[in-house]
Short mmCIF file of C-alpha atoms in Angstrom, two decimals:
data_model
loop_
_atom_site.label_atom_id
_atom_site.label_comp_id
_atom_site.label_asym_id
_atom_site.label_seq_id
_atom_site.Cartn_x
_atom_site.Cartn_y
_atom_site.Cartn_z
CA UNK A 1 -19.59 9.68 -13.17
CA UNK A 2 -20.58 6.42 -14.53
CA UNK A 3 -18.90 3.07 -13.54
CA UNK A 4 -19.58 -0.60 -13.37
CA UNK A 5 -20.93 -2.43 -10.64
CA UNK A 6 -17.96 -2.85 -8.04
CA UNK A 7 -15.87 -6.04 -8.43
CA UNK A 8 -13.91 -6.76 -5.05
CA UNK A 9 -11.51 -8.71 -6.93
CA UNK A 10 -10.42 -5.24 -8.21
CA UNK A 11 -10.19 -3.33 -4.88
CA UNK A 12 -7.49 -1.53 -3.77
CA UNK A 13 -8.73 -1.37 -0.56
CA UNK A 14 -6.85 -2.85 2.52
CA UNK A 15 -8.31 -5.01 4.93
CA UNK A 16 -6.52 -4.47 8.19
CA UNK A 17 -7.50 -0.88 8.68
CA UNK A 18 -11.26 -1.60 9.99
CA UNK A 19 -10.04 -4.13 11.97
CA UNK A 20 -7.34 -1.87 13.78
CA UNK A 21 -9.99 0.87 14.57
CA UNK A 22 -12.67 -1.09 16.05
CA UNK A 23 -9.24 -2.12 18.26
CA UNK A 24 -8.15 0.97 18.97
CA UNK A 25 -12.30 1.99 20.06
CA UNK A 26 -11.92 -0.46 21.92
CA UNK A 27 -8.70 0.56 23.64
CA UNK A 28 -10.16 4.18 24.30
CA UNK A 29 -12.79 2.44 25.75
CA UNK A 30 -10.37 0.61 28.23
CA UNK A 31 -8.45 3.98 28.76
CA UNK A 32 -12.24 6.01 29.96
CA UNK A 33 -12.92 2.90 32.39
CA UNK A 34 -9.62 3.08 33.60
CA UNK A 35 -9.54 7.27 34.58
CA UNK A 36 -13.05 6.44 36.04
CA UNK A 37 -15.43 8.08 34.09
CA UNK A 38 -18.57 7.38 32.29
CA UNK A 39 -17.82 5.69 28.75
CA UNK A 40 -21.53 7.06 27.07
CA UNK A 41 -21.14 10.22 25.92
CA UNK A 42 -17.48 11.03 27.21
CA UNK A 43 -16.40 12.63 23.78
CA UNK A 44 -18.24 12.69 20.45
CA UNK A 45 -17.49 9.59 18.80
CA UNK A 46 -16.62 9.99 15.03
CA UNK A 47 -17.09 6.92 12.23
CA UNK A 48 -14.41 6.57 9.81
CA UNK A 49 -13.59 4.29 6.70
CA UNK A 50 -10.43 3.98 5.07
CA UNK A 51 -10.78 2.76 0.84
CA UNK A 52 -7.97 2.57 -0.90
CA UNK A 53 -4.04 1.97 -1.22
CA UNK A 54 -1.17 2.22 1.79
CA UNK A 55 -0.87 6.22 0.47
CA UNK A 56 -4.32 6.99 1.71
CA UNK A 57 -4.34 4.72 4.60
CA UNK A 58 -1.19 7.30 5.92
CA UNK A 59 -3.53 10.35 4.97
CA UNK A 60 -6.39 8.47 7.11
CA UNK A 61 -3.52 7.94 10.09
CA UNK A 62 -3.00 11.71 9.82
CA UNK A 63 -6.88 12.72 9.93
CA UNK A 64 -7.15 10.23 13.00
CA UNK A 65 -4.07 11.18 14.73
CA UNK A 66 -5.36 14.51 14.89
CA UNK A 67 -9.01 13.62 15.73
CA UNK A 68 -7.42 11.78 18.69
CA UNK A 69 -5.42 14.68 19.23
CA UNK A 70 -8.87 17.17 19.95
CA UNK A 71 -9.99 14.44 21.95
CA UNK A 72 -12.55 12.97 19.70
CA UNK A 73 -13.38 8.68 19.67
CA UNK A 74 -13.31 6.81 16.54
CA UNK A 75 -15.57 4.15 15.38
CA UNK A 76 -15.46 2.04 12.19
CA UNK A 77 -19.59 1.39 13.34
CA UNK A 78 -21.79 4.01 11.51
CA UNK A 79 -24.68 3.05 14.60
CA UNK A 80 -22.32 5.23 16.98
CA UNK A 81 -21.45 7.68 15.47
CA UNK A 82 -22.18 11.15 15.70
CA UNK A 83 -20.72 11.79 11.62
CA UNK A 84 -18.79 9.54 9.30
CA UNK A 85 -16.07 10.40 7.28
CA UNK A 86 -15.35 8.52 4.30
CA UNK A 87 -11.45 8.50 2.64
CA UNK A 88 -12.25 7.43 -0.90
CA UNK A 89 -10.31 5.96 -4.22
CA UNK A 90 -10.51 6.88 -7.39
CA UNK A 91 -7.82 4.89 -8.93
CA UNK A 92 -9.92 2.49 -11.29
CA UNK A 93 -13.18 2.54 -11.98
CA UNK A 94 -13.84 -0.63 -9.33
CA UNK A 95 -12.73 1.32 -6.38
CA UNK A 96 -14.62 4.70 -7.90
CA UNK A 97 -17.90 2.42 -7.36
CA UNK A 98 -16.67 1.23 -4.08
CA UNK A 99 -16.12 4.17 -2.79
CA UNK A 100 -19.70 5.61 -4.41
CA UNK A 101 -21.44 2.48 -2.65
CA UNK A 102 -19.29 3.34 1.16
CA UNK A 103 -20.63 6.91 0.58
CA UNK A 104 -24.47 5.35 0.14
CA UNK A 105 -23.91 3.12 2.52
CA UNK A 106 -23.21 5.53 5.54
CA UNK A 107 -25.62 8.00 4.28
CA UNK A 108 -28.17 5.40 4.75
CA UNK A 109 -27.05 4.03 8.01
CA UNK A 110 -26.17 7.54 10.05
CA UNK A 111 -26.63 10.14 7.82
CA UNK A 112 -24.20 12.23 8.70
CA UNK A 113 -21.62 11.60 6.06
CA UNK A 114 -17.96 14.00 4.72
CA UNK A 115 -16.29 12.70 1.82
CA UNK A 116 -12.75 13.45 1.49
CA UNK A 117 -9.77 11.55 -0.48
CA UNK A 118 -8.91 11.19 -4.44
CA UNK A 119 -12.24 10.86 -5.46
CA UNK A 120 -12.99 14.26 -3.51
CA UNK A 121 -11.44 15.90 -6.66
CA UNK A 122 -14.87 15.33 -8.38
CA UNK A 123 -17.06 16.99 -5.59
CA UNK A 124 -19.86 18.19 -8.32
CA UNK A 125 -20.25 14.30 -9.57
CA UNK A 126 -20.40 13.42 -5.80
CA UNK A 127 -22.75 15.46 -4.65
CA UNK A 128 -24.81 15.29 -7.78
CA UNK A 129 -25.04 11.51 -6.92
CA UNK A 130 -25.49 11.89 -3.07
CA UNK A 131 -26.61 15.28 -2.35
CA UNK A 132 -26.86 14.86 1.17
CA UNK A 133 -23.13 14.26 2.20
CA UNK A 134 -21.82 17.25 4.26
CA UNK A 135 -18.76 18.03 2.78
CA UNK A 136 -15.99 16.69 0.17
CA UNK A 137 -12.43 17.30 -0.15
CA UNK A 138 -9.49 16.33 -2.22
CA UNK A 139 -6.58 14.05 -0.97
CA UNK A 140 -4.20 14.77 1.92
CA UNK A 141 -6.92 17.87 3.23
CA UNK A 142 -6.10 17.20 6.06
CA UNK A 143 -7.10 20.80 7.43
CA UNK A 144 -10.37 21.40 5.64
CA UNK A 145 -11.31 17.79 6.97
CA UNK A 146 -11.31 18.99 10.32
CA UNK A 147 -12.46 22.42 9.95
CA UNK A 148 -15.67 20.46 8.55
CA UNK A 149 -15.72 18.15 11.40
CA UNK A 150 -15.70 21.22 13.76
CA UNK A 151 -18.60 22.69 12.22
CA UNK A 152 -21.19 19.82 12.25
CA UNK A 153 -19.75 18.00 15.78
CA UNK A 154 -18.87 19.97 18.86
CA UNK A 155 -14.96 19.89 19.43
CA UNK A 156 -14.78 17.62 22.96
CA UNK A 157 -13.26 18.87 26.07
CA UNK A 158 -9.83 17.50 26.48
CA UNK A 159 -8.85 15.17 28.62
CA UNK A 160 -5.23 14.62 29.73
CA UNK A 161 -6.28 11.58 31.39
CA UNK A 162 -8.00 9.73 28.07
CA UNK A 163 -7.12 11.71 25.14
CA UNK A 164 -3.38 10.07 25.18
CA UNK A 165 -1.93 9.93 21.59
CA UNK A 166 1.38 8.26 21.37
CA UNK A 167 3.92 10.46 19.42
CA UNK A 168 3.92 8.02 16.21
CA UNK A 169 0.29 9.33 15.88
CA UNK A 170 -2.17 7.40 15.09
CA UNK A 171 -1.56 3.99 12.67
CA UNK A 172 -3.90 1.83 11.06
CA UNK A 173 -1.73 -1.17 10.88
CA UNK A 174 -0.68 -3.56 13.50
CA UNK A 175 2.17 -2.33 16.05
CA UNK A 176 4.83 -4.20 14.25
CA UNK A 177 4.95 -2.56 11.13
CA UNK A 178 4.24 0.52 9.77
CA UNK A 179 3.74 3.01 6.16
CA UNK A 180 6.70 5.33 5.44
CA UNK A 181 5.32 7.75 2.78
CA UNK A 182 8.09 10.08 1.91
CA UNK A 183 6.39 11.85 -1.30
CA UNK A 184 3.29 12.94 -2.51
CA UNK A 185 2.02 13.03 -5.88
CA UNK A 186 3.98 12.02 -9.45
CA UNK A 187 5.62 13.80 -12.68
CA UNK A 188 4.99 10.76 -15.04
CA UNK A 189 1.75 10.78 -17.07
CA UNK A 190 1.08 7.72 -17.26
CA UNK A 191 -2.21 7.67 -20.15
CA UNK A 192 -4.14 4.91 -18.09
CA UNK A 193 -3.96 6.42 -14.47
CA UNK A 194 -5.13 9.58 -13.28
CA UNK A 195 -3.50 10.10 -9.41
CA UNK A 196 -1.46 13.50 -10.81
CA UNK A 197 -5.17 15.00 -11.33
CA UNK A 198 -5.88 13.83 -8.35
CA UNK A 199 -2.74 14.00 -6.20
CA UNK A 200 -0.69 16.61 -7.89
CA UNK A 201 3.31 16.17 -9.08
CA UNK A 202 5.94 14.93 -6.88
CA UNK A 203 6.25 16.66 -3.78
CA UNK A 204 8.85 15.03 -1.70
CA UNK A 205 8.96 15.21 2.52
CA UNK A 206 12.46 16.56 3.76
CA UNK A 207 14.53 13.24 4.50
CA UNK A 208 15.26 14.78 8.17
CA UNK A 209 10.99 14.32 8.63
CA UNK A 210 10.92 11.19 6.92
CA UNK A 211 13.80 9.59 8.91
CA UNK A 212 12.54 11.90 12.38
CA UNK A 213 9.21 9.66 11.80
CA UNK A 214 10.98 6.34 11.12
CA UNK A 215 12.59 6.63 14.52
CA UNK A 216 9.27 7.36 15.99
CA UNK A 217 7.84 4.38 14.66
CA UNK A 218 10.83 2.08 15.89
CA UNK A 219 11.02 3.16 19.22
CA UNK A 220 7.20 2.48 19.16
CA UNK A 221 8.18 -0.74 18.88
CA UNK A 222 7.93 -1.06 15.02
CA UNK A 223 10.09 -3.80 13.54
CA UNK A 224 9.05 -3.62 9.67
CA UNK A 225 8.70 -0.01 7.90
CA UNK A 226 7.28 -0.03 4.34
CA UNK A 227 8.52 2.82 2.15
CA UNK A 228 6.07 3.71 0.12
CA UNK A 229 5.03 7.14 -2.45
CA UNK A 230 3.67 7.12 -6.11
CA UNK A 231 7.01 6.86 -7.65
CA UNK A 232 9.79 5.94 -4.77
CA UNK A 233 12.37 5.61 -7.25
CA UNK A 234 12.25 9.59 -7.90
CA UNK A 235 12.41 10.77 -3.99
CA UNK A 236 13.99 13.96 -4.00
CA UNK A 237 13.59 15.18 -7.83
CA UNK A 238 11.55 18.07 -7.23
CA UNK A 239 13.69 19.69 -4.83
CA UNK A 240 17.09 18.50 -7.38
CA UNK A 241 18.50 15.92 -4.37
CA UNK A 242 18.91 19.16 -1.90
CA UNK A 243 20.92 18.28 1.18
CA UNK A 244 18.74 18.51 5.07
CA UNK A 245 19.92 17.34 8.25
CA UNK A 246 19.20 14.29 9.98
CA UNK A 247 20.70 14.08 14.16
CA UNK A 248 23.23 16.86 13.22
CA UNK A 249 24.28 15.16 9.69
CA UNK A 250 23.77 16.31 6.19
CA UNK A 251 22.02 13.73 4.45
CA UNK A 252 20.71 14.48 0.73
CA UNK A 253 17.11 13.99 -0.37
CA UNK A 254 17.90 10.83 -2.86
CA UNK A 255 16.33 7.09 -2.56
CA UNK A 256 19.69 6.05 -2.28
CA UNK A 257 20.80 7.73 1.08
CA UNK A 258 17.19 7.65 2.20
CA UNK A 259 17.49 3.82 2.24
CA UNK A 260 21.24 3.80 3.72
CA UNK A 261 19.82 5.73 6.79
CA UNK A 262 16.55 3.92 7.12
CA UNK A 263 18.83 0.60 7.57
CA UNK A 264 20.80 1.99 10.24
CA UNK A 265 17.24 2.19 12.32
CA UNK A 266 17.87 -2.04 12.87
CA UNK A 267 14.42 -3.37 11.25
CA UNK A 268 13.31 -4.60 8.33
CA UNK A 269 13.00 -2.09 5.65
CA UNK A 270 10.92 -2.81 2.22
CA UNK A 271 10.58 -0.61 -0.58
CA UNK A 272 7.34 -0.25 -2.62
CA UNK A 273 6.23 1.26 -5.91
CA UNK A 274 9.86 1.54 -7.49
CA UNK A 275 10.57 2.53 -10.93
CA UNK A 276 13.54 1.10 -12.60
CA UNK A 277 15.58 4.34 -13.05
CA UNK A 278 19.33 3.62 -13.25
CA UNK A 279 20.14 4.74 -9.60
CA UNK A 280 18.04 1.51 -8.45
CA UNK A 281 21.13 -0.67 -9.69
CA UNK A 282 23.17 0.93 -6.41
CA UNK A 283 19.83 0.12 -3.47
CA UNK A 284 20.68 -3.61 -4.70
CA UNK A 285 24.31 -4.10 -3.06
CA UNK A 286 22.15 -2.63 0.35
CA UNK A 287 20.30 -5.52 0.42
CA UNK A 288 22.94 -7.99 -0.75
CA UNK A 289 24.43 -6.61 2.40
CA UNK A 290 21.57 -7.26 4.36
CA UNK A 291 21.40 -3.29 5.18
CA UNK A 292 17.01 -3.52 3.89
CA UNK A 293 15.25 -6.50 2.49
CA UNK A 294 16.06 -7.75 -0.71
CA UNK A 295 12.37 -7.29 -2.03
CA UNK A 296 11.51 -4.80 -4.83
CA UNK A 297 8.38 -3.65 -5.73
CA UNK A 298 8.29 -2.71 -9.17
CA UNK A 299 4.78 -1.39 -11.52
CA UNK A 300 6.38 -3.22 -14.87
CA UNK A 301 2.60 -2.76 -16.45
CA UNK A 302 3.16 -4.55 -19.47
CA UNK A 303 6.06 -5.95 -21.75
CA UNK A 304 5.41 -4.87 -25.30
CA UNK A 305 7.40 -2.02 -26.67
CA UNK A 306 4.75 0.02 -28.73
CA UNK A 307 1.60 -0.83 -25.50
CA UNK A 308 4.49 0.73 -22.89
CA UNK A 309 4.73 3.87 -25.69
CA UNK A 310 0.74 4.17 -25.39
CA UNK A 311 0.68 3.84 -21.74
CA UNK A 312 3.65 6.27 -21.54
CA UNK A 313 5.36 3.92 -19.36
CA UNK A 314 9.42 3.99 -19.91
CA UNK A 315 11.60 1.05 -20.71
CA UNK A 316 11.41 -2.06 -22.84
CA UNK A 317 10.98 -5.71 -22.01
CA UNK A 318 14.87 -7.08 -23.25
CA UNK A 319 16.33 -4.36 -21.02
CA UNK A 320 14.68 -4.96 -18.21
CA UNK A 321 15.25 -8.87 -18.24
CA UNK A 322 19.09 -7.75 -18.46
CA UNK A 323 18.75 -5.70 -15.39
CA UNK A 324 16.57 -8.23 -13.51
CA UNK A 325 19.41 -10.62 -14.35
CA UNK A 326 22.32 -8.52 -13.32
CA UNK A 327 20.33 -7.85 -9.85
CA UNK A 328 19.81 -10.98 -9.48
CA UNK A 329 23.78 -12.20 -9.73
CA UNK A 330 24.32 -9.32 -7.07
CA UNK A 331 21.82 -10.72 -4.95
CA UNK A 332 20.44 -13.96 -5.51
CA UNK A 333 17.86 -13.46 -2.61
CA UNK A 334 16.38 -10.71 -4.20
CA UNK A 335 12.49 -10.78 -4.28
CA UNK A 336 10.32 -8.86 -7.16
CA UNK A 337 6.61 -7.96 -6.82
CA UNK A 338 5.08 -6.27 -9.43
CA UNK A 339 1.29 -5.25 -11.61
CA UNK A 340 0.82 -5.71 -14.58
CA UNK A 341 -2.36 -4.31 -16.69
CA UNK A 342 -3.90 -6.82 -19.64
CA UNK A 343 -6.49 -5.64 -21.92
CA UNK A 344 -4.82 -2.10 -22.76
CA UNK A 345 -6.91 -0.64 -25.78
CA UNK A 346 -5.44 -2.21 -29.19
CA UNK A 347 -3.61 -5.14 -27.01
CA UNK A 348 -3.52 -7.59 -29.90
CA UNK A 349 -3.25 -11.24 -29.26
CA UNK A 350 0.75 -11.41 -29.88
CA UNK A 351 1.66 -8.44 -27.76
CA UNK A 352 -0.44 -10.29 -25.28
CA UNK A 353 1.39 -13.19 -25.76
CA UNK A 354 4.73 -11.22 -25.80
CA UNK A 355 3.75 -10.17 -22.19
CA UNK A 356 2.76 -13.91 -21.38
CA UNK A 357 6.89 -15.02 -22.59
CA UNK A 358 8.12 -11.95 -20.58
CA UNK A 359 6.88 -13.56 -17.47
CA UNK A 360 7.94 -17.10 -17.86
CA UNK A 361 11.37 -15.53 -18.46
CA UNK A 362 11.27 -13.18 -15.62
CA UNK A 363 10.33 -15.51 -13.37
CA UNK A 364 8.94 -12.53 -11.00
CA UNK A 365 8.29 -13.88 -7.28
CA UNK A 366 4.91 -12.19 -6.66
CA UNK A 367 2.48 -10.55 -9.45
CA UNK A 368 -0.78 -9.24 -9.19
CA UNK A 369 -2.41 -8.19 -12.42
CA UNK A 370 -5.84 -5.83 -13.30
CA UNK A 371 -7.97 -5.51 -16.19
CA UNK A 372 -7.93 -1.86 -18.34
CA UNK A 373 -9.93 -0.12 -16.53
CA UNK A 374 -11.32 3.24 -18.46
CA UNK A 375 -11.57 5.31 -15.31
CA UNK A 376 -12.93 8.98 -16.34
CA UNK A 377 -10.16 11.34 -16.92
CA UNK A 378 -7.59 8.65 -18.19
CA UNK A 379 -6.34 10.15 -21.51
CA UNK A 380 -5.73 5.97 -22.66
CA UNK A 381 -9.58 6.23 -23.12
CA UNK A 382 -9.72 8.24 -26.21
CA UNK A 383 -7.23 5.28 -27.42
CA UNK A 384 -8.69 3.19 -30.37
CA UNK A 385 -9.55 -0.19 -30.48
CA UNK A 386 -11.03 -0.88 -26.40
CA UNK A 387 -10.96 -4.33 -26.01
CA UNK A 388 -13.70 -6.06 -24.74
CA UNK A 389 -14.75 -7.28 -21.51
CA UNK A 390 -14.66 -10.84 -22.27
CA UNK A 391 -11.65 -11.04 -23.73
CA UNK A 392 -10.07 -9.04 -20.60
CA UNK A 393 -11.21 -11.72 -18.64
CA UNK A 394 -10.26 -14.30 -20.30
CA UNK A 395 -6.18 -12.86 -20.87
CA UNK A 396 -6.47 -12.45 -17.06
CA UNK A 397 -7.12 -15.75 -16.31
CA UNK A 398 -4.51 -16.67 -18.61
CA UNK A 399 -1.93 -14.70 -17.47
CA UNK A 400 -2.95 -15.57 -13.71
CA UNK A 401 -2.43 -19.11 -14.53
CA UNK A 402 1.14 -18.29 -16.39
CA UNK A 403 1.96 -16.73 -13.01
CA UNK A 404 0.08 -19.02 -11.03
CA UNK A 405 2.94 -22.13 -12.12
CA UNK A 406 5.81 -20.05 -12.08
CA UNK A 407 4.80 -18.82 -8.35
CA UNK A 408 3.82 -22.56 -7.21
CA UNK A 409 7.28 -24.04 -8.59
CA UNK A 410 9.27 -20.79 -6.81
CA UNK A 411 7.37 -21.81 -3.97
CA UNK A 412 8.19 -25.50 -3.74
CA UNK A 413 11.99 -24.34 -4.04
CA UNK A 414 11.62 -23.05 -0.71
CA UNK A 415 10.64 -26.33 0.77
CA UNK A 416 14.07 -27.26 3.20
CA UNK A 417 14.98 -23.73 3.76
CA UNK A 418 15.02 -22.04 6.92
CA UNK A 419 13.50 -18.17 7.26
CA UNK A 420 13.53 -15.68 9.75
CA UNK A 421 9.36 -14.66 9.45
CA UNK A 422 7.99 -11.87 11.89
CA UNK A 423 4.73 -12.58 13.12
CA UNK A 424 1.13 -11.07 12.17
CA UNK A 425 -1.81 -12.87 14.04
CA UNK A 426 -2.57 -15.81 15.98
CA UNK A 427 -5.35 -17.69 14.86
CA UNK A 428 -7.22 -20.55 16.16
CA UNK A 429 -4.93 -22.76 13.41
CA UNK A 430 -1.63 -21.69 14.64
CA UNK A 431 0.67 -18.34 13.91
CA UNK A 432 0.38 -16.55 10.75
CA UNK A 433 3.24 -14.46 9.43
CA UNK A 434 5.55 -13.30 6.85
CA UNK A 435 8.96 -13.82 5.68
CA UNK A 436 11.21 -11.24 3.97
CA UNK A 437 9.73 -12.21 0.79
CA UNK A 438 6.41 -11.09 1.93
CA UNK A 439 4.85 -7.77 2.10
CA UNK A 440 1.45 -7.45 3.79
CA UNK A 441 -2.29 -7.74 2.42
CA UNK A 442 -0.34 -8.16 -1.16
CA UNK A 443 1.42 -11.25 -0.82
CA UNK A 444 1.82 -14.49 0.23
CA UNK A 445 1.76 -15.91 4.53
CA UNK A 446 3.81 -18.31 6.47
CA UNK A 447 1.70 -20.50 8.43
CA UNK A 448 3.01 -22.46 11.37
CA UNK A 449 -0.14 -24.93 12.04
CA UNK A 450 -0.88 -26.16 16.01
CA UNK A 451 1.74 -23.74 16.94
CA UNK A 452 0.65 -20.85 19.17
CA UNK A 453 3.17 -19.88 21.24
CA UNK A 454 4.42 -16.36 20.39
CA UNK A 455 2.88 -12.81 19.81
CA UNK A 456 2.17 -10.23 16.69
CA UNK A 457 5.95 -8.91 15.75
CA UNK A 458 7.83 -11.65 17.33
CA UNK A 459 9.95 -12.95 14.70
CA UNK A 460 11.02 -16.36 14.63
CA UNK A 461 13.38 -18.73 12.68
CA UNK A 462 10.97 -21.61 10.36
CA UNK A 463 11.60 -23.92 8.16
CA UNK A 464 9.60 -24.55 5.40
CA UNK A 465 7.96 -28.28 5.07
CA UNK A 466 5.11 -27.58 2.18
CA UNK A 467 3.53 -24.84 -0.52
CA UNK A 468 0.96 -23.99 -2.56
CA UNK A 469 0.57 -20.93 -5.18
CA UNK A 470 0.35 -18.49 -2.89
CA UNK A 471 1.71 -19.48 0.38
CA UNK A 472 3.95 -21.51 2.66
CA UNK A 473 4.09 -23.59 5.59
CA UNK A 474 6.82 -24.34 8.41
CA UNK A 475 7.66 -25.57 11.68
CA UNK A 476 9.82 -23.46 14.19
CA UNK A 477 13.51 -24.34 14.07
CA UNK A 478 15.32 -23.92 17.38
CA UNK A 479 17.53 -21.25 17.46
#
């Protein structure tokens, strides 16, 4: 397993997890003091670190939720704990080293170290690299994670009067919003990307769990839920769009009347990782309605015919400006995220530049763009003609500044308007939050500066006085 030195500008990794557990250890905390016992030693206290994308933050929510469950605490300290369990990524070769350096890092700090995740798939290069860990296992194991917890830390007495776990489970994201994932794995092949190896093909939940949890989360008090899978777009494929029941109605296992139930649930729903199959064209009247936000996330990768062949990717840059137009008519809100890759082997100059014209006449809303990376097991590696590392860098700065002015003048456009925001933090500037147009971690904020009177998930109607690149600023608007 070799890889370069980690670059955090290529992480995958979200931030908010670590802060949430050291929160919620501090919450148990609160909850021993308050039954009136002893906080040392009341339960075995377990470390954990989340790398990666939303997908394995929900697989780290569903190892916690049932650590909590048995009664165990959790730490994001490795000082504390009794063992640390580390859920890794193996996406590019950036987070592969990331995750290698977590893995030395709590080796060296407790010692007591299980390795689970995507980059558990390669347990022989892991432990040949840290021969000391106590255990690895492959994505969503959830089982075999805690059948190796049992066996190196005694399973705690439970307590009915501390070991409370609400019946959302467990979440790693602030109480406002929450990850829906409603499949596993993928059928595409994409030649640069290796999650099927890893993950496995598509394997979707039944809708009547996947709505059963989204009413969960809401009545939790959850007022933004972010859809998310490998490949949203193809919910329901593997099981050919069967029909399951959802409060007594048949509802069939398709994106489309996935979404049109999620919106009767009254909060903001945004969809994530969305291919542009033909069935997407009918989720846009939904939001033109105002039924989920109109924000799509959409993994275009690149705009030249013959690099989309190499990657295996499907579609072509003229017909997806058409349908980006025709959305666009339906809903003129609508708000498009997307990644893009630069630096594919045998990129030449002009189908580099071909990808630079695509932009300025997409006019996407929010981009965020990586370098090739050659992680091991991508078949795009035995591609000729690897490009080198220099000239990566310097067609990602490019195309970051492309993106850069078409984000700052979107931006400025806003300036006047008025936008209902929900609320993430309150810092010692003022609020912090997030319009419609915003998803979190990925995207852009919504400051409100010298203003802090409200609290995380409030939302709020602002209107927008300045902007930048990246973000916005308002003042409150009366309502």
């Amino acid at each position: 397993m070799t890889v370069e030195q980690f670059d955090p500008k290529q992480t995958t990794t979200l931030e908010t997890s670590s802060k949430i557990i050291a929160q919620q250890a501090v919450e148990q905390a609160e909850n021993v003091q308050k039954a009136g016992a002893k906080v040392e030693n009341i339960s075995p206290r377990v470390g954990f670190v989340s790398l990666g994308c939303p997908k394995n933050l929900v697989d780290s929510e569903r190892i916690l939720t049932q650590l909590r469950t048995e009664g165990y605490d959790v730490t994001n300290s490795y000082d504390d704990a009794e063992l640390v369990i580390v859920n890794t990524c193996g996406f590019i070769d950036s987070a592969v080293q990331e995750s290698l350096d977590t893995i030395g890092e709590a080796l060296a700090a407790n010692g007591k170290v299980l390795v689970t995740g995507c980059l558990g798939v390669k347990k022989d290069e892991i432990i040949e690299l840290h021969p000391n860990v106590l255990g690895v296992t492959g994505p969503h194991a959830y089982d075999e994670v805690l059948t190796q917890v049992h066996q190196h830390v005694a399973k705690p007495v439970h307590n009915p009067f501390i070991d409370l776990v609400p019946p959302q489970g467990v979440k790693l994201t602030p109480k406002h919003y929450a990850y829906l994932k409603i499949s596993e794995g993928c059928n595409h092949r994409c030649t640069f990307c290796i999650i099927p190896s890893m993950r496995g093909d598509l394997d979707s939940r039944p809708v009547g769990d996947v709505l059963g949890e989204a009413k969960r989360l809401v009545d939790a008090g959850v007022k933004e839920l972010l859809v998310i899978s490998q490949d949203t777009s193809a919910y329901g494929v593997d099981v050919k769009h069967k029909t399951d029941f959802w409060d007594g109605m048949p509802v069939k296992t398709h994106m489309q009347q996935l979404c049109e139930e999620l919106a009767k649930q009254g909060v903001w729903i945004r969809l994530h990782y969305v291919y542009p199959y033909p069935h997407v064209d009918k989720i846009i009247p939904l939001m033109a309605e105002g039924k989920i936000l109109p924000y799509l996330d959409i993994p275009f990768q690149h705009a030249n015919k013959r690099i989309l062949k190499l990657m295996k990717r499907p579609g072509s840059s003229d017909r997806v400006l058409e349908r980006i137009a025709k959305w666009r008519e339906i809903c003129p809100e609508l708000v498009i995220r997307s990644t893009f890759i630069v630096g594919f082997p045998g990129e030449t100059e002009e189908e580099f530049e071909e990808l630079l014209a695509f932009l300025e006449e997409a006019q996407l809303d929010r981009v965020g763009c990586f370098k090739y990376s050659p992680v091991e097991g991508a078949t795009a590696n035995a591609l000729p003609d690897h490009i080198s590392p220099e000239v990566m860098e310097e067609r990602l700065q490019r195309f970051m500044a492309v993106q850069a002015k078409i984000s700052s003048e979107k931006l400025q456009a806003r300036i006047g308007q008025e936008y209902l925001i929900i609320v993430d933090e309150i810092n010692g500037l003022g609020i912090v939050g997030r319009s419609y147009m915003d998803a979190p971690e990925v995207d852009g904020k919504v400051y409100l500066s010298d203003d802090f009177d409200a609290e995380p998930g409030d939302q709020i109607w602002v209107q927008i006085i300045h902007a930048d690149e990246h973000d916005v600023w308002g003042v409150r608007v009366e309502e």
